[in-house]
Structures are given as C-alpha cells and as structure tokens.
Coordinates of C-alpha atoms in Angstrom, one line a residue:
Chain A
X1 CA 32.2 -132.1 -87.9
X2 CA 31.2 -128.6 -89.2
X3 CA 33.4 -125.6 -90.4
X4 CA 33.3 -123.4 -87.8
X5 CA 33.0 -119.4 -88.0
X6 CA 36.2 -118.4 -86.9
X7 CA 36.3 -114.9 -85.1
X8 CA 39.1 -112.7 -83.6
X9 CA 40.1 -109.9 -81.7
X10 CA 43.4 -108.4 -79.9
X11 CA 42.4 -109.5 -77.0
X12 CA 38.9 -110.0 -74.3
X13 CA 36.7 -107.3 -76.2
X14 CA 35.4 -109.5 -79.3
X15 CA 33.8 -112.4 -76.6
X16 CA 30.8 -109.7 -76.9
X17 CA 30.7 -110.6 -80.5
X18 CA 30.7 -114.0 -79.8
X19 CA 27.9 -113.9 -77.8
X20 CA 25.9 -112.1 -80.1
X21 CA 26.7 -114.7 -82.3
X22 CA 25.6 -117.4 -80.4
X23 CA 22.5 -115.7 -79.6
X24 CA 21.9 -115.2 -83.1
X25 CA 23.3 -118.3 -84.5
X26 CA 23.3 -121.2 -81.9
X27 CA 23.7 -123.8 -84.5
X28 CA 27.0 -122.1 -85.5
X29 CA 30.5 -123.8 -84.4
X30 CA 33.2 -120.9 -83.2
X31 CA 36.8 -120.8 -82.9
X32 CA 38.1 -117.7 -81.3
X33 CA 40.9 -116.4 -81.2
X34 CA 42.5 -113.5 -78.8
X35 CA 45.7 -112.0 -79.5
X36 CA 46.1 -111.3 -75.9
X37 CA 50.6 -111.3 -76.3
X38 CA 50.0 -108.1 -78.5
X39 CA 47.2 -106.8 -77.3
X40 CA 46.4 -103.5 -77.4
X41 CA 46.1 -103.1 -81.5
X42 CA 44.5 -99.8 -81.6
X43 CA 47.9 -98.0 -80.2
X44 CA 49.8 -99.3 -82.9
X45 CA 50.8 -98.1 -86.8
X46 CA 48.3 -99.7 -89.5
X47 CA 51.4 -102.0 -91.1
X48 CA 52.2 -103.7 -87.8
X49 CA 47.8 -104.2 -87.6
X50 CA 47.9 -105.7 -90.7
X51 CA 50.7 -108.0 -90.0
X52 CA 48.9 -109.0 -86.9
X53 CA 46.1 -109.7 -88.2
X54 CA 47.7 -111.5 -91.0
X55 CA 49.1 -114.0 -88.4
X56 CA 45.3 -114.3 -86.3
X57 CA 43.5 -115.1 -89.4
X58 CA 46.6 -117.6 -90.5
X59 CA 45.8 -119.5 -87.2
X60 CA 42.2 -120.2 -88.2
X61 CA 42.6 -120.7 -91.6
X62 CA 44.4 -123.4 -90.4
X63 CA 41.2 -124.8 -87.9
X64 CA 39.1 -124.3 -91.1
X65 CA 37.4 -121.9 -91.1
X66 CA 34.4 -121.0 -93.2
X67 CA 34.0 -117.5 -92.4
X68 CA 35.7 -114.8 -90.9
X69 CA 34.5 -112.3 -88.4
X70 CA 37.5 -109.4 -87.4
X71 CA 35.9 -109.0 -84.3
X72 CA 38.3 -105.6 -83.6
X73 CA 36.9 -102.5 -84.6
X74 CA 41.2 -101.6 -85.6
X75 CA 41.6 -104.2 -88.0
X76 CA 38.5 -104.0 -89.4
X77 CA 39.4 -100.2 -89.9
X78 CA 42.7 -100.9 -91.2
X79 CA 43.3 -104.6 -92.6
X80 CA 39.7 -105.5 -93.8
X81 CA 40.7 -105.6 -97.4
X82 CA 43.8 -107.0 -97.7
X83 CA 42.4 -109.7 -95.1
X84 CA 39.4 -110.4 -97.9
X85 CA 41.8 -110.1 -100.6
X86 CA 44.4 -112.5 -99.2
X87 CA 41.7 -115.1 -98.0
X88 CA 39.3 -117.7 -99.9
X89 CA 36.7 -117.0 -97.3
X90 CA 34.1 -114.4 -96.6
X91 CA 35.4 -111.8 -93.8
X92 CA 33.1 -109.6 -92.3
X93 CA 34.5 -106.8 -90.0
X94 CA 32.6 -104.8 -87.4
X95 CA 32.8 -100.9 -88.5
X96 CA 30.5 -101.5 -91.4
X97 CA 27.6 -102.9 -89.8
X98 CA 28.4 -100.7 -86.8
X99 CA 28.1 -97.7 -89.2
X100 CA 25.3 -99.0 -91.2
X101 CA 23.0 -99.1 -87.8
X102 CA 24.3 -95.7 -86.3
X103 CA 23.0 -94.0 -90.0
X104 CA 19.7 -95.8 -89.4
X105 CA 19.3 -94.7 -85.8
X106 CA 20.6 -90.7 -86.7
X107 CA 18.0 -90.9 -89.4
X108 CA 15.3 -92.3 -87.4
X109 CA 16.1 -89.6 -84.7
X110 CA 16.7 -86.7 -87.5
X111 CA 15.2 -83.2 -86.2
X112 CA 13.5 -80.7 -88.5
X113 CA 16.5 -78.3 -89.5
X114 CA 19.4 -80.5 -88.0
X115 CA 21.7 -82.7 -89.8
X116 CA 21.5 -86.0 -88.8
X117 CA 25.0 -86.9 -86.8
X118 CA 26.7 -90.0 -85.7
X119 CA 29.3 -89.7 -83.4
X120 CA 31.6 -92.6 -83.1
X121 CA 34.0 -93.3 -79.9
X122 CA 37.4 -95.3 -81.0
X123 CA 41.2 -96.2 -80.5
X124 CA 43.5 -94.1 -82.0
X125 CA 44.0 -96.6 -84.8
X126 CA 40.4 -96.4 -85.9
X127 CA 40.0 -92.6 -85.9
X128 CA 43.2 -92.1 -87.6
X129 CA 41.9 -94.8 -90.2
X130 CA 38.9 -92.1 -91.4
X131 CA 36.8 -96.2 -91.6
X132 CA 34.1 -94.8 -90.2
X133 CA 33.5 -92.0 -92.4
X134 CA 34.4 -94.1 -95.3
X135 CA 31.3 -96.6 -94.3
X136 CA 28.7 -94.2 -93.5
X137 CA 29.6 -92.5 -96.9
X138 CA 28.8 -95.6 -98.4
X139 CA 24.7 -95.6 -96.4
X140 CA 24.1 -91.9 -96.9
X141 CA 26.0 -89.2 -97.5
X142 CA 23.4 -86.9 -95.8
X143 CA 24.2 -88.5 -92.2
X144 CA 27.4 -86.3 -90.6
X145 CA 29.7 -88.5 -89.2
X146 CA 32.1 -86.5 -85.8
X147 CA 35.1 -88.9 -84.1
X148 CA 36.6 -88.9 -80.6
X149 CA 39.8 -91.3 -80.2
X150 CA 39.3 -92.3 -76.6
X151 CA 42.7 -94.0 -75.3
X152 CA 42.3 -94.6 -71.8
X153 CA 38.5 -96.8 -72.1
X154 CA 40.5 -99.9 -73.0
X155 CA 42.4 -99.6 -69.7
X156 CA 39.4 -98.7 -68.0
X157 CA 37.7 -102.3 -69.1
X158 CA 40.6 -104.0 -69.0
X159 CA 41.3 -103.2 -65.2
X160 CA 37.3 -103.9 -64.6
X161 CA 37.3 -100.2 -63.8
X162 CA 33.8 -99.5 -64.7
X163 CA 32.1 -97.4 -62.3
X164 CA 32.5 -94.3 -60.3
X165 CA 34.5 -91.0 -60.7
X166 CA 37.4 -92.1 -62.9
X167 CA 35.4 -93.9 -65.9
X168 CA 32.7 -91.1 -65.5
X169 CA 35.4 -88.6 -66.0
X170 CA 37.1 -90.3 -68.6
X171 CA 34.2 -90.8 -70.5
X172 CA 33.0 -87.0 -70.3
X173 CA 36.4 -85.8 -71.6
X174 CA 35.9 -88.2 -74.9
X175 CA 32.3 -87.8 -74.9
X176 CA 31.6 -84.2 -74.8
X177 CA 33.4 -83.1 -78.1
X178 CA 30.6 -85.5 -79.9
X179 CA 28.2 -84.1 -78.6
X180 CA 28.8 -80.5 -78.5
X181 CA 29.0 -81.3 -82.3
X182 CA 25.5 -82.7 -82.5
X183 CA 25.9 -86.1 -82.5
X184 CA 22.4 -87.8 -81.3
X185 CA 23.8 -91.8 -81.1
X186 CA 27.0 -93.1 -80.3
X187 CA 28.5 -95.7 -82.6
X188 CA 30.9 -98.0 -79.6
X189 CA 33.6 -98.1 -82.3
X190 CA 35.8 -100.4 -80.3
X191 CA 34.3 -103.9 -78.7
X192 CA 35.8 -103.1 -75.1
X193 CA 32.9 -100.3 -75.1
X194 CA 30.0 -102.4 -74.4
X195 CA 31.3 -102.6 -70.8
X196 CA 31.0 -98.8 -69.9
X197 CA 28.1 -98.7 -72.0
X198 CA 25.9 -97.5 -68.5
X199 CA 28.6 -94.7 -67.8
X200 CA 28.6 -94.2 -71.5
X201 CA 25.2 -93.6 -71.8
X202 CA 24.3 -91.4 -68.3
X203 CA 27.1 -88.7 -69.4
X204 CA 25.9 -88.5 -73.2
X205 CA 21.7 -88.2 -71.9
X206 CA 23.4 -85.2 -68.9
X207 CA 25.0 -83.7 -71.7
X208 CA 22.5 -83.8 -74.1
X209 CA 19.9 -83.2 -72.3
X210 CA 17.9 -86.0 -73.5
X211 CA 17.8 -89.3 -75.5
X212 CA 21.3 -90.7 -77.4
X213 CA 21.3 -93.4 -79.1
X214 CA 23.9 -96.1 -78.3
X215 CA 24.9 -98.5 -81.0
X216 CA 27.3 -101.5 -80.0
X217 CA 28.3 -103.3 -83.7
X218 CA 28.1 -106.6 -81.6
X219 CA 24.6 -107.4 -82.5
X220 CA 24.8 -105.6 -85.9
X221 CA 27.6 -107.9 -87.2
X222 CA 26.1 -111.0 -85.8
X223 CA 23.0 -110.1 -88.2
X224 CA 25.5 -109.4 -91.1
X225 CA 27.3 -112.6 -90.5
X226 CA 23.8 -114.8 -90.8
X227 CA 22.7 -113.0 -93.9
X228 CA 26.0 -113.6 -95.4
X229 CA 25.9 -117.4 -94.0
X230 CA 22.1 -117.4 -95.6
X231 CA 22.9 -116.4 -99.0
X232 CA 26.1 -118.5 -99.5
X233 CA 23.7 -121.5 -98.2
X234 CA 26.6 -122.5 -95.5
X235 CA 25.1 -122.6 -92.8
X236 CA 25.5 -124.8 -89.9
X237 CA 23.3 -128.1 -89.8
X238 CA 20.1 -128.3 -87.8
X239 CA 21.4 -131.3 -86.6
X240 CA 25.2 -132.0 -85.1
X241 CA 26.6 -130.3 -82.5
X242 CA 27.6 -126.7 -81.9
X243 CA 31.0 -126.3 -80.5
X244 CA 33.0 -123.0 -79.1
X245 CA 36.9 -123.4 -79.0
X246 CA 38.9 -120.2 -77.4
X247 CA 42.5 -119.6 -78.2
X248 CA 44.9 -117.1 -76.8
X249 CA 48.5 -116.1 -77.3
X250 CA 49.4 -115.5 -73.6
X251 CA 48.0 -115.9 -70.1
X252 CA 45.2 -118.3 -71.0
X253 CA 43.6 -119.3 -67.4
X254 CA 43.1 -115.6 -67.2
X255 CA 41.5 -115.3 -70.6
X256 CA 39.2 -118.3 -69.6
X257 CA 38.2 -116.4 -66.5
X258 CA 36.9 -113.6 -68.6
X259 CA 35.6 -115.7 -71.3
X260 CA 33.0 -117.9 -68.9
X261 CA 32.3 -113.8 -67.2
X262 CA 30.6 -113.0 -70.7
X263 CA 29.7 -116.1 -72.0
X264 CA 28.6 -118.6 -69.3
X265 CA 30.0 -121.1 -67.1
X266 CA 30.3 -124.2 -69.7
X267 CA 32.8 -122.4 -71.7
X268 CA 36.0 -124.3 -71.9
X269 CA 39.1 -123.7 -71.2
X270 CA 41.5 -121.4 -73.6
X271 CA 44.2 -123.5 -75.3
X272 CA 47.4 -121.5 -75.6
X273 CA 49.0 -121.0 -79.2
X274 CA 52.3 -119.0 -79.8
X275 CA 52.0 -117.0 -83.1
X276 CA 54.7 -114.3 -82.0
X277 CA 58.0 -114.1 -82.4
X278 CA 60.0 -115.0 -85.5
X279 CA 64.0 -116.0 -85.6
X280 CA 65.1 -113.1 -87.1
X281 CA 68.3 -112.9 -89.4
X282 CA 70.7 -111.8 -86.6
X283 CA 72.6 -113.9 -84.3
X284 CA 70.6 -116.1 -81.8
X285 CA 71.2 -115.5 -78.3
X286 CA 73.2 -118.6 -77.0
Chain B
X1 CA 84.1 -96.1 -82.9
X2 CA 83.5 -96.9 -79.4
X3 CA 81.5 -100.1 -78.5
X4 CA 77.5 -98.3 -76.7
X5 CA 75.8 -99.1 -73.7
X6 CA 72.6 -101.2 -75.3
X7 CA 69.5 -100.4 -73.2
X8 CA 65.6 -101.0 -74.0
X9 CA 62.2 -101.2 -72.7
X10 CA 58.5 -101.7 -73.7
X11 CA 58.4 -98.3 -75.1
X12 CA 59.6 -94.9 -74.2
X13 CA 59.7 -95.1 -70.4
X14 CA 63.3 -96.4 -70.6
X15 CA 63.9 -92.8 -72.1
X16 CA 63.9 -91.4 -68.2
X17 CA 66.8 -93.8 -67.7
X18 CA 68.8 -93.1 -71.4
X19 CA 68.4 -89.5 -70.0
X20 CA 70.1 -90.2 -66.3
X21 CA 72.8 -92.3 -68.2
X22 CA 73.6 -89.2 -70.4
X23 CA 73.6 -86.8 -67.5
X24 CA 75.9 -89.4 -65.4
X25 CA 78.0 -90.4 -67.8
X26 CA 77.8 -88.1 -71.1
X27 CA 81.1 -90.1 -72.6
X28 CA 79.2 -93.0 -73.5
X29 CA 77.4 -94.1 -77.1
X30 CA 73.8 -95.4 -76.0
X31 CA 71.6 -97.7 -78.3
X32 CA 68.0 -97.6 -77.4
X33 CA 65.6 -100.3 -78.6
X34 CA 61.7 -99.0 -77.9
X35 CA 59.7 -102.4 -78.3
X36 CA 56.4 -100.2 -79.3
X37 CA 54.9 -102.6 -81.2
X38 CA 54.6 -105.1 -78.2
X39 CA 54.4 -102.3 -75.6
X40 CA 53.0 -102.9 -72.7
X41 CA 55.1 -105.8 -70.9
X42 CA 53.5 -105.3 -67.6
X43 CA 50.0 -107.1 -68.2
X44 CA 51.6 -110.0 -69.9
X45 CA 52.5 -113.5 -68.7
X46 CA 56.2 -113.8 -67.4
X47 CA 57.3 -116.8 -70.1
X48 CA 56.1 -113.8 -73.1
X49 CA 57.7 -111.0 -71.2
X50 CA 61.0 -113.3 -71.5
X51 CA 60.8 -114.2 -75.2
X52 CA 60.6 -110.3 -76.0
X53 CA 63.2 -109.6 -74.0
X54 CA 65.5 -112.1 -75.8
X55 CA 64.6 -110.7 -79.1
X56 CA 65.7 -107.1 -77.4
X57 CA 68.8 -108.1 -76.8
X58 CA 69.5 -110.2 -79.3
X59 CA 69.3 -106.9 -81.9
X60 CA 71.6 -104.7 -79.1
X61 CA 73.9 -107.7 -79.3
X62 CA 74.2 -106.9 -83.2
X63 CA 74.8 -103.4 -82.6
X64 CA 78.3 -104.6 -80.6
X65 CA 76.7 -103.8 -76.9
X66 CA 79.7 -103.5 -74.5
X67 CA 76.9 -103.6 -71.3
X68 CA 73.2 -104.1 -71.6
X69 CA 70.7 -101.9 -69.4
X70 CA 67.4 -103.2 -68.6
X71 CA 64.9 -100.2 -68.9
X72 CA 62.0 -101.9 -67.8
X73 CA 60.8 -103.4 -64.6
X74 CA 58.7 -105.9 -65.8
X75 CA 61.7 -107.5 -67.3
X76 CA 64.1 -106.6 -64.7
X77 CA 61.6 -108.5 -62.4
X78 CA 61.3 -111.6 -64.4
X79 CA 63.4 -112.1 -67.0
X80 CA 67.2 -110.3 -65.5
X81 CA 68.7 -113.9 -64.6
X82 CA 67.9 -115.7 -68.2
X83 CA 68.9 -112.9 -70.0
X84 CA 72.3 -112.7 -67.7
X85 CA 73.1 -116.5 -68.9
X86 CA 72.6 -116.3 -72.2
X87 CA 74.6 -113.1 -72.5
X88 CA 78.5 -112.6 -72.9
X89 CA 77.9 -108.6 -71.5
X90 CA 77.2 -107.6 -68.2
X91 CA 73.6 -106.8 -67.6
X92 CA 72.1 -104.5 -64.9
X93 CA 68.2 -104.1 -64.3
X94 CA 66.6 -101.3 -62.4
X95 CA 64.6 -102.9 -60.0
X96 CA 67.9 -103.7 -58.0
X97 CA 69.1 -100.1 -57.6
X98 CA 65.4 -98.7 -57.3
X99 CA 65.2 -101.4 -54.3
X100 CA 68.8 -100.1 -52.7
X101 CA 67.7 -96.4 -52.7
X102 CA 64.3 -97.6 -51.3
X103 CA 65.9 -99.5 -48.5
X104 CA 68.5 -96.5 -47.6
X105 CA 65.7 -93.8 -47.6
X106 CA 63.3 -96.0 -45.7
X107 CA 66.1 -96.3 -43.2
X108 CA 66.9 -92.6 -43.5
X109 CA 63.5 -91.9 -42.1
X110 CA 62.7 -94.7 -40.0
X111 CA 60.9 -93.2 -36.7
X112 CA 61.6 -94.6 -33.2
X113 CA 59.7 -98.1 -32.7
X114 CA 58.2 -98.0 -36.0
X115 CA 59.2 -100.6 -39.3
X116 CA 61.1 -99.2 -42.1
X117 CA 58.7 -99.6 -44.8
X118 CA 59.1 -98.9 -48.5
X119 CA 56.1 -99.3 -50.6
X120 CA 56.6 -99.6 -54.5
X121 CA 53.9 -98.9 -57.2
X122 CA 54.7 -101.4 -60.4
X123 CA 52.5 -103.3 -63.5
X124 CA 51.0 -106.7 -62.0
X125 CA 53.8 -108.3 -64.1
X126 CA 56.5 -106.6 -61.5
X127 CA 54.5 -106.9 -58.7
X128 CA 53.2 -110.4 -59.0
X129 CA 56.7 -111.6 -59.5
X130 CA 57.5 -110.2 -56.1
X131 CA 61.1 -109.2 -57.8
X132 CA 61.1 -105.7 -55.2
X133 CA 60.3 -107.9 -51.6
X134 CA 63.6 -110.2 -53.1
X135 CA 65.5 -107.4 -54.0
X136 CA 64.8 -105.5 -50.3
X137 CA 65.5 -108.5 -48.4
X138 CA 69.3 -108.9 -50.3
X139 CA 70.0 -105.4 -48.7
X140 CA 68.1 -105.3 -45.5
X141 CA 65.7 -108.1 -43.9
X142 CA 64.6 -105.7 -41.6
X143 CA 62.8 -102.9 -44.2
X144 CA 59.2 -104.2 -45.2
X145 CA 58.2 -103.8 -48.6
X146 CA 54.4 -103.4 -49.5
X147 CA 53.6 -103.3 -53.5
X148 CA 50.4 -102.4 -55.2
X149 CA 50.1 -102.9 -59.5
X150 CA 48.9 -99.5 -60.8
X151 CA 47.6 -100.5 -64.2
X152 CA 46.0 -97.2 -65.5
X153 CA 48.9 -94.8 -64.5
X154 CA 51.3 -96.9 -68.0
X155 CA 48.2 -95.7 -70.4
X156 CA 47.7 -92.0 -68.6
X157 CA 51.3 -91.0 -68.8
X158 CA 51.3 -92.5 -72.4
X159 CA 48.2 -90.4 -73.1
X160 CA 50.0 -87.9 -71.9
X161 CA 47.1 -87.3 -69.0
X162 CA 49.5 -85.9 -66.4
X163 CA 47.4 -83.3 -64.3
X164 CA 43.8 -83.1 -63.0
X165 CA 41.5 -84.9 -61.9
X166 CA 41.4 -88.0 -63.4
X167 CA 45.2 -88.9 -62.9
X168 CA 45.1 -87.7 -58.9
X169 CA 41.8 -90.3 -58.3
X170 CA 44.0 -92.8 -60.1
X171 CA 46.9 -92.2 -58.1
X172 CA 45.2 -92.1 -55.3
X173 CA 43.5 -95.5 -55.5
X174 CA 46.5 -97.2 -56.0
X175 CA 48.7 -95.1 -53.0
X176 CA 46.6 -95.1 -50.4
X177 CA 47.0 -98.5 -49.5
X178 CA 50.9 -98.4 -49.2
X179 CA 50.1 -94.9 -47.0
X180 CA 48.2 -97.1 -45.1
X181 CA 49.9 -100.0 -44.3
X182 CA 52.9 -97.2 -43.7
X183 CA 55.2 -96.5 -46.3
X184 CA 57.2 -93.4 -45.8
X185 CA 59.3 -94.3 -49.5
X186 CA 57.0 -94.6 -52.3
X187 CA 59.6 -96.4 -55.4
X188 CA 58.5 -95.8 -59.0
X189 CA 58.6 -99.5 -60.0
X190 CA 58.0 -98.5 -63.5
X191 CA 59.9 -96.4 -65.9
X192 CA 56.6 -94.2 -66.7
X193 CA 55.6 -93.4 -63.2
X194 CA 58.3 -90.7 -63.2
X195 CA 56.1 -88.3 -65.6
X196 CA 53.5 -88.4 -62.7
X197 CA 55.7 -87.6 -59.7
X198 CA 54.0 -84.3 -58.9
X199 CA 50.8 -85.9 -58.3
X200 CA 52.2 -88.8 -56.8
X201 CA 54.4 -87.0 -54.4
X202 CA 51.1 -84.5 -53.8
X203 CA 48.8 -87.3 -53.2
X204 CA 50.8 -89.5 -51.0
X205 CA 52.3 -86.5 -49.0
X206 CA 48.5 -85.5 -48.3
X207 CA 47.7 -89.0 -47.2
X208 CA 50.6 -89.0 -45.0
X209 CA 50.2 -85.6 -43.4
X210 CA 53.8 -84.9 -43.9
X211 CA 57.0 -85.8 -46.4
X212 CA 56.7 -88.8 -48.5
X213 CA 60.2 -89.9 -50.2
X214 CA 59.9 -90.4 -53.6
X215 CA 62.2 -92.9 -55.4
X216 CA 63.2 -92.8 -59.4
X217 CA 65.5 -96.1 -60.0
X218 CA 66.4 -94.3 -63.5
X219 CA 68.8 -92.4 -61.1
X220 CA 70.1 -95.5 -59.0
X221 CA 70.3 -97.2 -61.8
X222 CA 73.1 -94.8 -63.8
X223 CA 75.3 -94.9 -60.5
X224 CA 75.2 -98.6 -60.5
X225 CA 76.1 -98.8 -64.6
X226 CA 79.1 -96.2 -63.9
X227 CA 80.2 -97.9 -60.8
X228 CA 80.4 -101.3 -63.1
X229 CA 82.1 -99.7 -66.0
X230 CA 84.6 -98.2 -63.9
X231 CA 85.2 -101.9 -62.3
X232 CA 85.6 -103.7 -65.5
X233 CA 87.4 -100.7 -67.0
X234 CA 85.5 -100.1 -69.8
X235 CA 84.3 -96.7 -69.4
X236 CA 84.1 -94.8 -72.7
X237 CA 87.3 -93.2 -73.9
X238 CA 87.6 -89.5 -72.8
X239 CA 88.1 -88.0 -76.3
X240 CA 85.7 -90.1 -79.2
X241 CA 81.9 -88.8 -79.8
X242 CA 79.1 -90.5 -77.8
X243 CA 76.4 -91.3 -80.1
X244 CA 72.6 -91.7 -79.1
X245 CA 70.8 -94.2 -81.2
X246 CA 67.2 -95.0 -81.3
X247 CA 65.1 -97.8 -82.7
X248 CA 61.4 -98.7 -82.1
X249 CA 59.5 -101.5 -83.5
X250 CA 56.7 -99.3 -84.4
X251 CA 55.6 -95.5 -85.1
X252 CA 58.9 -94.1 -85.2
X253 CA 57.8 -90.7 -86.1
X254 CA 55.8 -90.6 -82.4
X255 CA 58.8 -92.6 -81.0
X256 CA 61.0 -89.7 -82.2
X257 CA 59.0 -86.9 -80.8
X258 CA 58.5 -87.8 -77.4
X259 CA 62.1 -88.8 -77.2
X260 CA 62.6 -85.3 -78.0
X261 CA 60.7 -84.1 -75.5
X262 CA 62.6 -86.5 -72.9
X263 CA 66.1 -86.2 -73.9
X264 CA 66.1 -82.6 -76.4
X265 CA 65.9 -81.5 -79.5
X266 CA 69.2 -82.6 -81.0
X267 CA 68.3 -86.3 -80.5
X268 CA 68.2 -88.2 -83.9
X269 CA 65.0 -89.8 -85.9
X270 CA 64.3 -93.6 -84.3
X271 CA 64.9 -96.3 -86.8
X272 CA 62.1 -98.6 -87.4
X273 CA 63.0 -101.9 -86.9
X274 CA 61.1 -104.9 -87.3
X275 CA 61.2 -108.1 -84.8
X276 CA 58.1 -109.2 -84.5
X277 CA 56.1 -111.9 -86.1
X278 CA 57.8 -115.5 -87.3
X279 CA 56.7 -117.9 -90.4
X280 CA 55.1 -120.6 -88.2
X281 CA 54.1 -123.8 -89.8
X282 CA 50.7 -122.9 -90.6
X283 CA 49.9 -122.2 -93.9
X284 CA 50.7 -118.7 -95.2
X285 CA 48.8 -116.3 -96.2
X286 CA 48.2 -116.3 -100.1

C-alpha cells in the first residue's frame, strides 16, 4: 500500500485542493483531514493556529504520510515553518504558490506606466500575518502587493450563501479597497473563496471596468506538490491503487455531504477522530 | 473574599448577560470564561458542544464558583442537564428564562381567536436541539413556538457589521418566516443577537405592520439567578467588593476591548487561559 499525500484544512474549504490534486495527480493516495470542531482558524491568534495545526499534521503523521499539503491559507501564513521544521516530511502550504501565480498574472497584465498590483482577499489571520507580502517579495519585488481581510466570505460559503444581494454586497465592501488601489488580479487567499469566485469576479470586472485576474492557489499548489513529488522521485506507482480517506473532528455525515458536493459521488464516508480537548491540570468534573 | 458567580460562553456574547447580572445584582464577584479559541458553538455537533462545556466549567469550578451561569444558548440547549449532574453548584441557562418571557409576552399580546406564537432566532445547534419548543411547552402548551437558525447574524455582530444594508437583508431572510407563520415575540436565542436589535425590531415590525416584541433572555436570565440566590441564601454579602474577572482562551487583548465596550472602561485586562488541545496517543511532534 502507498504513502499517501496527507492534506489539511480547518474545515470544508481545502476539498478544493484536493480536487485539484486528484486532477493533477490521480495516481496519488490522500488522507484528509478537516478540523471541522475548531473550525474557523483564520479568527483566531497565530499561537492557538500553530498549536492547531501542530495537532492536524500529528494525526497524519501518524497515517504515514509522505507529504504534507496545509491546505488553509492561515496556517500556511502563520505555522508553515515551524510545521517544516518540526516534521521529517516535505510540507507545502498554499500562499506561496498562490502568490507566485498572482506575480505572474500582474506581470503578464502590467500596463505602460502602472505598477504591477496583486490584490489578495483573506481571513483576518492571514492579513495580519503580512505572508503574502513576504512571498511575492521573494518573486519580484517590482509586483505591489494591497490586502483586504474579508471576515464574513467564510460564513457566506459556509451557509451555501452564494448568490444574490448579500454575497454581492459583501464582496463589494472587501473588494473595492483592492481595487481602488490598482490591483488587476485577485489572489483568493483563503480556500472557501473559490465558491464566490462568480460574485467575486462580476463586482471586481464592474469596478474595474474591465478584465481582473482571479487566481485560486488550488491548482497552483497541486502543480507545486507534483514538482516537489517529481524531484524527490516519490511519486505514487503507475500501478496499485489510488485511495482518498476523509477525516473530521466533528459532525462527519455532514462533512461527507459536502465532500461527495466537490468531489463526486464515490467519495466515502468521513471517519470521525477526536484531536481536541486535553485533561488539563485542574480538578475533573465528577 | 466572597465565593463569584462563574458564567461563560463561546465568546463575548455572554458579556450582554455579565452586564444584566451587574446591573441586577451589583453585590456579586462574576468570573467570566470567553472560550474564543473554540468560538462558535452553534455550528457544531451537540456531543463537541458538551465536552467544551465541561472544560468551561471545570476551570469556573477552580475559581470556587458558588452558581454557574450558562451564557450561551447553544449550550443551554444541549448540554444544561449533563452539566447540572456532574456539578455540586446550581446551574441556570438562558434559554429557560428567554422561553418564560417569550411565553408571557406572547400571551400579553395574544389577539382574539388567534394562537399565541413566539418565534425565536438561534444557531442550528439551538434550534436543531428544539431546546426553546421544550422549554415553551413546560410553561404554556397553548403558545406555539416557530424557530429559524440565523447563521450569518453570530459573524456580523462579531464583525461588528451592525447597520446597513447587508445586516437588514440578513435579518430579513431569516425573520420573515416567523412574521409569516405569525409570531408577534421575536426571542434572541443567542447572546449576540442583542447588538442587532434595532434592525431586528425595524425589520420585523415592517413585516408585521405594527409592534413586534422583542425578547433579550440576558434580562430574564439575571431575575431568575437573583430569585435562586435569594432562595438558597447565598446572595453576596452587602459590604465586601464585587470583583469582575475575565478569561478567554484566545486574543485577550480583543477579548478586553470589546468587553470594554459592553461593560465600561474600568473593566480589567482578560487573562489568557489555555484549555484546549490534549497529548493524544499519536506520536508527538518532534
């Protein structure tokens, strides 16, 4: 049986992920897990993140894993190196191939004159974090890089609220500060995103007044995860058989429901796992 | 020093209750627990809502609690009875008194040959465990109780997104279906809902073409903590200082500030505590 990739998230969002890896990789085994008892992360201070995280990727170390993928745009913001430095496998997060492929579209859409701007949309976690800057640093520092924290799009998804007067209002009021700064794409810096991507992208064109670029990490971090795969020469066998397994830390049969939504019918079911609580050092309740 | 009154919630919505408490009874000490690092209860499963809630008051039953306040419907409607075994205090929720007040204004308005009806706004944790149609028909089986979950309005209010246009469509989605199937009492089954009143009270009196009662169980539920203080005779004592204590499991700093903004500017720094994660048996983390 093959060492699976294991990927993970807070909650639903990082299923897009997982089907861009399966699109990408179809040979690749995948256990994924959803921290669904804690979700949201991005509301939260970076030290409770990082323990968080700390517990998700102890859970997969522990299905054995051979890769990592922090499918949640906060950790990867936050807990990315601690996770690699605490970890004998290779993690790849989301904001750096998200930011890598919002420089390349800015600088293929670069006007005479202007400087070329990414605008990235986020949880409060992330834009606090100053990740994205930090990564499109690394590309080019010519590319401008403007942030909007944009609390209430997790809800939004979460609810299946994605249409009509509400999520187009809520996206203009996170929206229209990017773009009023220049920003010509949109870096979805949060993997619930993806799912008002159609709102997303009618307010930015109306208040642009022409093309913006919409970059959803998914598909960017599916291509970092098989070059990385490539060059360590791990990946899966051409033969043998591909499996997905889903974990979740609260209300699996919901989770499922989701999961087969953006996946596909044969998904299986979500076993439950408890990573939460710990006995702490006062006195036990009877 | 005088034993406190232990009360928590999710987060800060319990603060609207810490708040009546003082104003009802400003003799007692109060310790608040804010469980911000798990916050929000109301979209979670009703066997996780129950394990935080134990871990709640298992650190108010280290600060000496003398009576334990449930801030939060979501645990008031699921986890009150487990939580009243296991513990040697009394323990009130708020969905009871919230449900009292309903029934007695719903009667207070009831029009010749029409049903008493109270209609109550809550997470889908509080109104999937159908905690407010039990708690109505305790006090009067002839009131009719209609409930609808209002998921967005927890992340508005904490967003702080209290006027316009984006919080009345909200609000509007969720009470025009208890307008319609005839609620003339509108309970705020949810310790947040309060900071939205205006719109809720404009929006449901416009629906209704006329007055709308609006009911806050922070209220109801001081008068039923005095009422059982007084019974068991443990009141605070007359002279002694009341203390206010705050602890949150994350972002005190944030925790602190809106508590000032609830309660006033003399209220103390929150202490972070930590109750969170637990060494499973997986293997740790190098």
């Amino acid at each position: 049986m093959q060492a699976p990739v294991g990927v993970f998230d807070s909650g639903l969002g990082g299923l897009t992920v997982v089907r861009a890896l399966r699109r990408r990789m179809p040979r690749e085994s995948i256990v994924y897990l959803g921290d669904t008892a804690r979700v949201p992360y991005g509301t939260r201070s970076a030290a409770t993140v990082c323990r968080y995280a700390e517990a998700c990727a102890r859970v997969l170390t522990a299905h054995g894993m051979k890769a990592l993928v922090v499918a949640c745009n906060t950790v990867s913001a936050v807990a990315l190196e601690p996770l690699r430095a605490a970890l004998d496998v290779p993690v790849i997060g989301v904001v750096e191939p998200g930011a890598s492929a919002g420089v390349a579209a800015a600088l293929r859409l670069r006007q005479a004159g202007g400087t070329p701007t990414v605008g990235v949309l986020g949880t409060e976690g992330t834009v606090r974090s100053g990740a994205y800057e930090r990564a499109v640093r690394q590309v080019s520092p010519e590319v401008r890089v403007v942030t909007q924290a944009a609390p209430l799009l997790v809800p939004l998804v979460e609810e299946g609220w994605l249409e009509g007067d509400v999520p187009r209002l809520a996206v203009r009021r996170y929206v229209e500060p990017l773009i009023a700064k220049g920003a010509s794409v949109l870096v979805l810096g949060c993997t619930h995103y993806p799912l008002l991507e159609p709102v997303i992208r009618e307010v930015a064109e109306g208040l642009k007044g022409g093309p913006v670029c919409i970059v959803d990490s998914a598909e960017a971090s599916a291509d970092a995860l098989a070059e990385l795969l490539a060059a360590r020469g791990i990946e899966g066998a051409a033969t043998g058989q591909a499996r997905l397994s889903l974990l979740a830390t609260d209300l699996p049969a919901t989770f499922s429901t989701s999961a087969r939504r953006f996946l596909g019918a044969e998904v299986p079911d979500a076993v439950q796992i408890d990573i939460t609580d710990r006995p702490s050092t006062l006195p036990p309740l009877r």
